[in-house]
Coordinates of C-alpha atoms in Angstrom, one line a residue:
X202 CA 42.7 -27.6 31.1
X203 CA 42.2 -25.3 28.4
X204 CA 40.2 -27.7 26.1
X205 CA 38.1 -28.7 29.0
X206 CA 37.1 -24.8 29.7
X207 CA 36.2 -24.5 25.9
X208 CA 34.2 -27.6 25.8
X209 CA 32.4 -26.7 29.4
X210 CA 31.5 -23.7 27.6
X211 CA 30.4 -25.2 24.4
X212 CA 28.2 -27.1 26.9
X213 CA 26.7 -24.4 28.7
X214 CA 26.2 -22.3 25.8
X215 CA 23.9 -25.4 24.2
X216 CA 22.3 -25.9 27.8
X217 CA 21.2 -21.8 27.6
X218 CA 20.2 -21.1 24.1
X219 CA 19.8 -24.2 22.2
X220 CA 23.3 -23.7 19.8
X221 CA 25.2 -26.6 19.8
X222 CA 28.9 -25.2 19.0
X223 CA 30.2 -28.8 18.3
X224 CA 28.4 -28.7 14.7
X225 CA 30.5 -25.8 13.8
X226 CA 34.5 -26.4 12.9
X227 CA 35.7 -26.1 16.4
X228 CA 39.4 -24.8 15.4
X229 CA 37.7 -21.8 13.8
X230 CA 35.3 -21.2 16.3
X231 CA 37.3 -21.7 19.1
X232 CA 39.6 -19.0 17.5
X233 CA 37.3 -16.6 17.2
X234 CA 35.7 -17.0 20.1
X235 CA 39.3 -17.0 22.2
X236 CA 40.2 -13.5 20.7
X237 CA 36.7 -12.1 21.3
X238 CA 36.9 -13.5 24.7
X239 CA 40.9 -12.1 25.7
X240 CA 39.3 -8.9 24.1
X241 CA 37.1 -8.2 26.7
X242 CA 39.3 -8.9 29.4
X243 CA 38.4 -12.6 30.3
X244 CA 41.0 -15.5 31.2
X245 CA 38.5 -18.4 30.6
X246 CA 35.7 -19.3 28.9
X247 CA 33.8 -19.7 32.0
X248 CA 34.2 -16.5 33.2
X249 CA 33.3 -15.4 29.7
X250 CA 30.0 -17.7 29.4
X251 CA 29.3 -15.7 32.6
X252 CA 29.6 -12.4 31.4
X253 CA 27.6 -13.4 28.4
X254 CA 24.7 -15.5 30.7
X255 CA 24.1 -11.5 32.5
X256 CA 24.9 -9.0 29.3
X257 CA 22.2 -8.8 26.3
X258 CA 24.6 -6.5 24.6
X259 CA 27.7 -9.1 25.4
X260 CA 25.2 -11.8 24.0
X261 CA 24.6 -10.2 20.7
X262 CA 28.4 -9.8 20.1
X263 CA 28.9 -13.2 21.0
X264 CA 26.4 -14.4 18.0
X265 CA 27.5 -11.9 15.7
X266 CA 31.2 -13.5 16.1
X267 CA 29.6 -16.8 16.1
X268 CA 27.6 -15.9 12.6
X269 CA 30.2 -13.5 10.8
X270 CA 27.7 -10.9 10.2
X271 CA 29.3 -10.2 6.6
X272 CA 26.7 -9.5 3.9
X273 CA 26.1 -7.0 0.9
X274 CA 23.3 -6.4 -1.9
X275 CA 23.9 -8.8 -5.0
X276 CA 27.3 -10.3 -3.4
X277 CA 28.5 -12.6 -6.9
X278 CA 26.4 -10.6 -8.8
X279 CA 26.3 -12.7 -11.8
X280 CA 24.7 -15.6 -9.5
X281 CA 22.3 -13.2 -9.0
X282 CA 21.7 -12.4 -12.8
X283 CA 21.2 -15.9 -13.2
X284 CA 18.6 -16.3 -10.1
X285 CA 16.9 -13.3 -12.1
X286 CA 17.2 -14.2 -16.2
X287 CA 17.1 -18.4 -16.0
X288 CA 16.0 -19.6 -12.5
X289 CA 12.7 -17.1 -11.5
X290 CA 11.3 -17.7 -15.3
X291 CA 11.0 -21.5 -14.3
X292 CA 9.5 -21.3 -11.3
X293 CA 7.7 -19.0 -12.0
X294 CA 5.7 -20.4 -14.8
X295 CA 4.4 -23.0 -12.4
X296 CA 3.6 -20.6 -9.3
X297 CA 3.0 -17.5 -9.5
X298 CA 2.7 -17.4 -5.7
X299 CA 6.4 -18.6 -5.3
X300 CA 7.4 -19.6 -1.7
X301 CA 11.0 -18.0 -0.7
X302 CA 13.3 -18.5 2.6
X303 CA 16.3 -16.6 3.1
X304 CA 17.8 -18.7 5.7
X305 CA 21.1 -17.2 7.4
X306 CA 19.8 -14.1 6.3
X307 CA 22.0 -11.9 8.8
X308 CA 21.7 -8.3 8.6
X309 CA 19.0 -8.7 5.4
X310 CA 20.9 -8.1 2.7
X311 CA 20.5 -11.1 1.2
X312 CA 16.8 -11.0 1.5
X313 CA 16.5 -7.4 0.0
X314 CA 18.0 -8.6 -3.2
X315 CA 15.9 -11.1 -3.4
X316 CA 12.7 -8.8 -2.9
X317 CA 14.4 -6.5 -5.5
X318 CA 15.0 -8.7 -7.8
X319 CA 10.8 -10.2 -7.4
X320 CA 9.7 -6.4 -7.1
X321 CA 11.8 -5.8 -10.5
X322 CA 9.9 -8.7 -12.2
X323 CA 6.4 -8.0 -10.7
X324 CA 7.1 -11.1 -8.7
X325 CA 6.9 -10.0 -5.6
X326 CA 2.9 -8.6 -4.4
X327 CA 2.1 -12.8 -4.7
X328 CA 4.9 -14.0 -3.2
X329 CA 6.0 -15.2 0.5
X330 CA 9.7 -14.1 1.0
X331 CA 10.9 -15.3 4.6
X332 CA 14.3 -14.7 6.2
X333 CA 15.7 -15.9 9.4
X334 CA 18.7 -15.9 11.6
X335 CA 19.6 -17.1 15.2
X336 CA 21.4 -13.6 16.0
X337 CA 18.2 -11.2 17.5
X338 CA 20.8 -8.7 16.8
X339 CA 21.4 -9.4 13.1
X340 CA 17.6 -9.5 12.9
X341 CA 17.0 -5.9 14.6
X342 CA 19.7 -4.7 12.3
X343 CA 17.7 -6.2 9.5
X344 CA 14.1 -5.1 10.2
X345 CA 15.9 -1.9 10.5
X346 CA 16.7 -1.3 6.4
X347 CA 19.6 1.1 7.3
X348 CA 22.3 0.3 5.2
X349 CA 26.2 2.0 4.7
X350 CA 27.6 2.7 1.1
X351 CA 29.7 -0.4 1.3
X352 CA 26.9 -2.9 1.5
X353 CA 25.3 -1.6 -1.2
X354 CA 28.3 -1.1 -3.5
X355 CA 27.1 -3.8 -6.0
X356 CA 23.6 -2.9 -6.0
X357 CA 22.1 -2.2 -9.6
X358 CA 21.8 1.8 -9.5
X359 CA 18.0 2.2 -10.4
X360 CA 17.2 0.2 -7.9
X361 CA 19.5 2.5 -5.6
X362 CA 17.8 5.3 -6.7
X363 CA 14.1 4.1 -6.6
X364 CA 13.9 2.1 -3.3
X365 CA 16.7 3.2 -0.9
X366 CA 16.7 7.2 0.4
X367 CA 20.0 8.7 1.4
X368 CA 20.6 10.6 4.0
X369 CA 23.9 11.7 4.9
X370 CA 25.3 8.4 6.3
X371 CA 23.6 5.5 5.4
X372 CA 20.5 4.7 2.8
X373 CA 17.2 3.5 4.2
X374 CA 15.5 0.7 2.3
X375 CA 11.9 1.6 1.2
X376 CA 8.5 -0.2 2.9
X377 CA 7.3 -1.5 -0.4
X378 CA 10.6 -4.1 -0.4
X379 CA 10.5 -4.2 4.0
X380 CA 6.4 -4.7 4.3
X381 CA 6.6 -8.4 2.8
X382 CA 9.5 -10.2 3.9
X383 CA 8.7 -11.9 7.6
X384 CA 11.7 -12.0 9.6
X385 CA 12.2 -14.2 12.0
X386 CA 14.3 -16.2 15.1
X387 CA 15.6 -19.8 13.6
X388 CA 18.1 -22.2 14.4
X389 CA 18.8 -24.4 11.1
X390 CA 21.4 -26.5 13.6
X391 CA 18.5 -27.4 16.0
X392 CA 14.9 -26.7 14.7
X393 CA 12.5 -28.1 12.3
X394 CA 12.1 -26.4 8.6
X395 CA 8.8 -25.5 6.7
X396 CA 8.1 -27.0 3.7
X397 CA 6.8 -26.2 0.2
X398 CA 9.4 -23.4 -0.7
X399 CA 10.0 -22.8 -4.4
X400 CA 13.4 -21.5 -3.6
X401 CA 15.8 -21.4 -0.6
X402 CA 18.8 -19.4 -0.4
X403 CA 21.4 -20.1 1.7
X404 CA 25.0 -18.7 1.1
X405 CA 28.2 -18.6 2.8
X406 CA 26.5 -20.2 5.9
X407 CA 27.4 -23.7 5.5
X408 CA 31.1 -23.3 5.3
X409 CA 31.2 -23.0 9.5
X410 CA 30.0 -26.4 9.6
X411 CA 31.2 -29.6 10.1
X412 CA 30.3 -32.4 7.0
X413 CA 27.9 -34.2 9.5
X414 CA 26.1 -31.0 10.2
X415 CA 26.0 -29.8 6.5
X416 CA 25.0 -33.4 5.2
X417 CA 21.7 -33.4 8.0
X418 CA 21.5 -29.3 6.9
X419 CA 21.4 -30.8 3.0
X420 CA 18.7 -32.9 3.5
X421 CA 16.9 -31.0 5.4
X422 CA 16.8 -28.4 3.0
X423 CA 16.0 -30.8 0.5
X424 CA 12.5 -32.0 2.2
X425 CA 11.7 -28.1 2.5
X426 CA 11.8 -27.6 -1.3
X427 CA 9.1 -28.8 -4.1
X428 CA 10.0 -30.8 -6.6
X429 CA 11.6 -28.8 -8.8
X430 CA 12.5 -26.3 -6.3
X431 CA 15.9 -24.6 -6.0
X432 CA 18.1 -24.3 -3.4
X433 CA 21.0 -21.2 -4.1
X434 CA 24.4 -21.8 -2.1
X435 CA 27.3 -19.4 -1.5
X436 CA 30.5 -19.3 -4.5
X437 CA 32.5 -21.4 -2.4
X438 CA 29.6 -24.3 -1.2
X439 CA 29.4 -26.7 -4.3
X440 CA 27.5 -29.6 -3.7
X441 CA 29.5 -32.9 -4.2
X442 CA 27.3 -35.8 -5.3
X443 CA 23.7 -33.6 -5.0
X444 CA 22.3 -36.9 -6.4
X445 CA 22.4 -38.1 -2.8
X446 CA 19.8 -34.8 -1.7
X447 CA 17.5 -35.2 -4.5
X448 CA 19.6 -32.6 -5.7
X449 CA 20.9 -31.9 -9.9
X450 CA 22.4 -28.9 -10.4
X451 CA 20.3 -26.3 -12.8
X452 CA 23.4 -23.8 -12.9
X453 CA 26.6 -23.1 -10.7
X454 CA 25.9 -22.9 -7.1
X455 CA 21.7 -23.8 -7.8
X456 CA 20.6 -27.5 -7.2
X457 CA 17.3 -28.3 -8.4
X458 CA 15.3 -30.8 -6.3
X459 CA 14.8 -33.9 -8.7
X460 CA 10.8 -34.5 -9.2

C-alpha cells in the first residue's frame, strides 16, 4: 500500500510539472521526501501531493528537498584553480567569446565563481555565462546575490572584498558579476539542451540519478559541447569509460570532448 502511494505520487508529480522522479535513486528520494512529508503533518503521499498541488511556498520546499540546495563559492577549490590556471587558457586561445552553462546551478554559487573567476581574467565582458535550475525558488534565491558567511567561506578574499558588500548579515554580490549571467527555468531530466558551449559545469547533480538517466544526461551533455569543449563534474562524479561520450579526461573531474 505504501509503495503504491509513493509511486501514485511519483506519477502525479510528473503529470503536474514535468519531473519524472523515477530517474532519481528512488531509496534516497523516497527518504527524503517521507521525512519532509511526516514533517508537515501528512499520512500519505497523496494527501501530501495535495497540499503541494494548492501551496507555491509548499512547492518550493518540495524542489528544494528534491534538489539539495547545498552550494558554496569555489567548493574543491583546487578544481577551481585548475578551471582557472590550465583549462580557461585553452579555451580561451580559440574563443575569446567562450560559451558557459552552469547547469544545476541552485542558489548561484556555482555560477558566481565562474563569473569571478572570467571577470579576474578579463574573460568575462565577451562571454555568455548561463545557469539554470528546475527549483524557481533556488533561482529567485540566485538572481537575488544575497549570500551568508558560510557560503562564501572559501571565496579568495580580494574577490570578497572587491565584488561582494557586507552588511551586517549577509554580503551582496555586485552587478558587474550579476548583469551577465542569464538565469533561467530547466529541466536536464526532461528538456532539450543548447549547443556550442565551450564549457559546462555540472557538479554534484548527477549523483541523485540513476545510471540510465546519467548515461542519457552524459551524452547529452556531450552533443552541447564543441569539440574540444569541457564539461567540469562534482569530486565524487568520475566518468567511467568517457571514451563512450566523446569524452578524454583533460584533468581530474574535466572531460574534454574528443575533436
Amino acid at each position: 500500500m505504501e509503495d503504491r502511494d509513493f509511486l501514485q505520487f511519483i506519477a502525479s508529480v510528473k503529470q503536474k510539472t514535468g519531473i519524472d522522479l523515477a530517474l532519481y535513486k528512488e531509496a534516497q528520494m523516497k527518504r527524503r521526501l517521507t521525512s519532509l512529508r511526516l514533517k508537515r503533518g501528512y499520512q500519505s503521499f497523496a494527501s501530501y501531493f495535495d497540499a503541494i498541488a494548492k501551496d507555491k511556498e509548499l512547492f518550493y520546499e518540495f524542489l528544494d528537498r528534491m534538489t539539495i540546495n547545498v552550494s558554496e563559492f569555489f567548493r574543491n577549490p583546487s578544481r577551481w584553480d585548475v578551471l582557472e590556471k590550465k583549462i580557461l587558457p585553452r579555451l580561451s586561445k580559440t574563443s575569446r567569446r567562450l560559451k558557459c552553462w552552469s547547469a544545476a546551478c541552485s542558489t548561484g554559487e556555482e555560477p558566481y565563481t565562474l563569473a569571478l573567476i572570467l571577470l579576474r581574467n578579463q574573460l568575462l565582458r565577451e562571454a555568455t555565462v548561463i545557469a539554470s535550475d528546475i527549483d524557481e525558488g533556488a533561482l529567485i534565491k540566485a538572481k537575488q546575490g544575497v549570500y551568508t558567511d558560510r557560503s562564501l567561506q572559501d571565496c579568495p578574499k580580494d574577490l570578497l572584498g572587491k565584488y561582494f558588500v557586507k552588511d551586517s548579515l549577509s554580503y551582496r554580490i555586485a552587478d558587474e558579476v550579476k548583469n551577465p549571467i542569464q538565469f533561467k527555468k530547466h529541466n536536464l531530466l526532461a528538456e532539450p539542451f543548447d549547443s556550442g558551449f565551450d564549457l559546462i559545469i555540472c557538479r554534484n547533480v548527477m549523483i541523485y540519478f540513476t545510471e540510465e538517466a546519467k548515461h542519457e544526461l552524459y551524452h547529452k551533455f556531450s552533443r552541447a559541447l564543441k569539440p574540444g569543449g569541457v564539461l567540469f563534474v562534482g569530486s565524487t562524479e568520475q566518468i567511467f569509460q568517457p571514451q563512450q561520450y566523446q569524452f578524454e579526461v583533460e584533468d581530474t573531474f574535466f572531460y574534454r570532448k574528443i575533436e
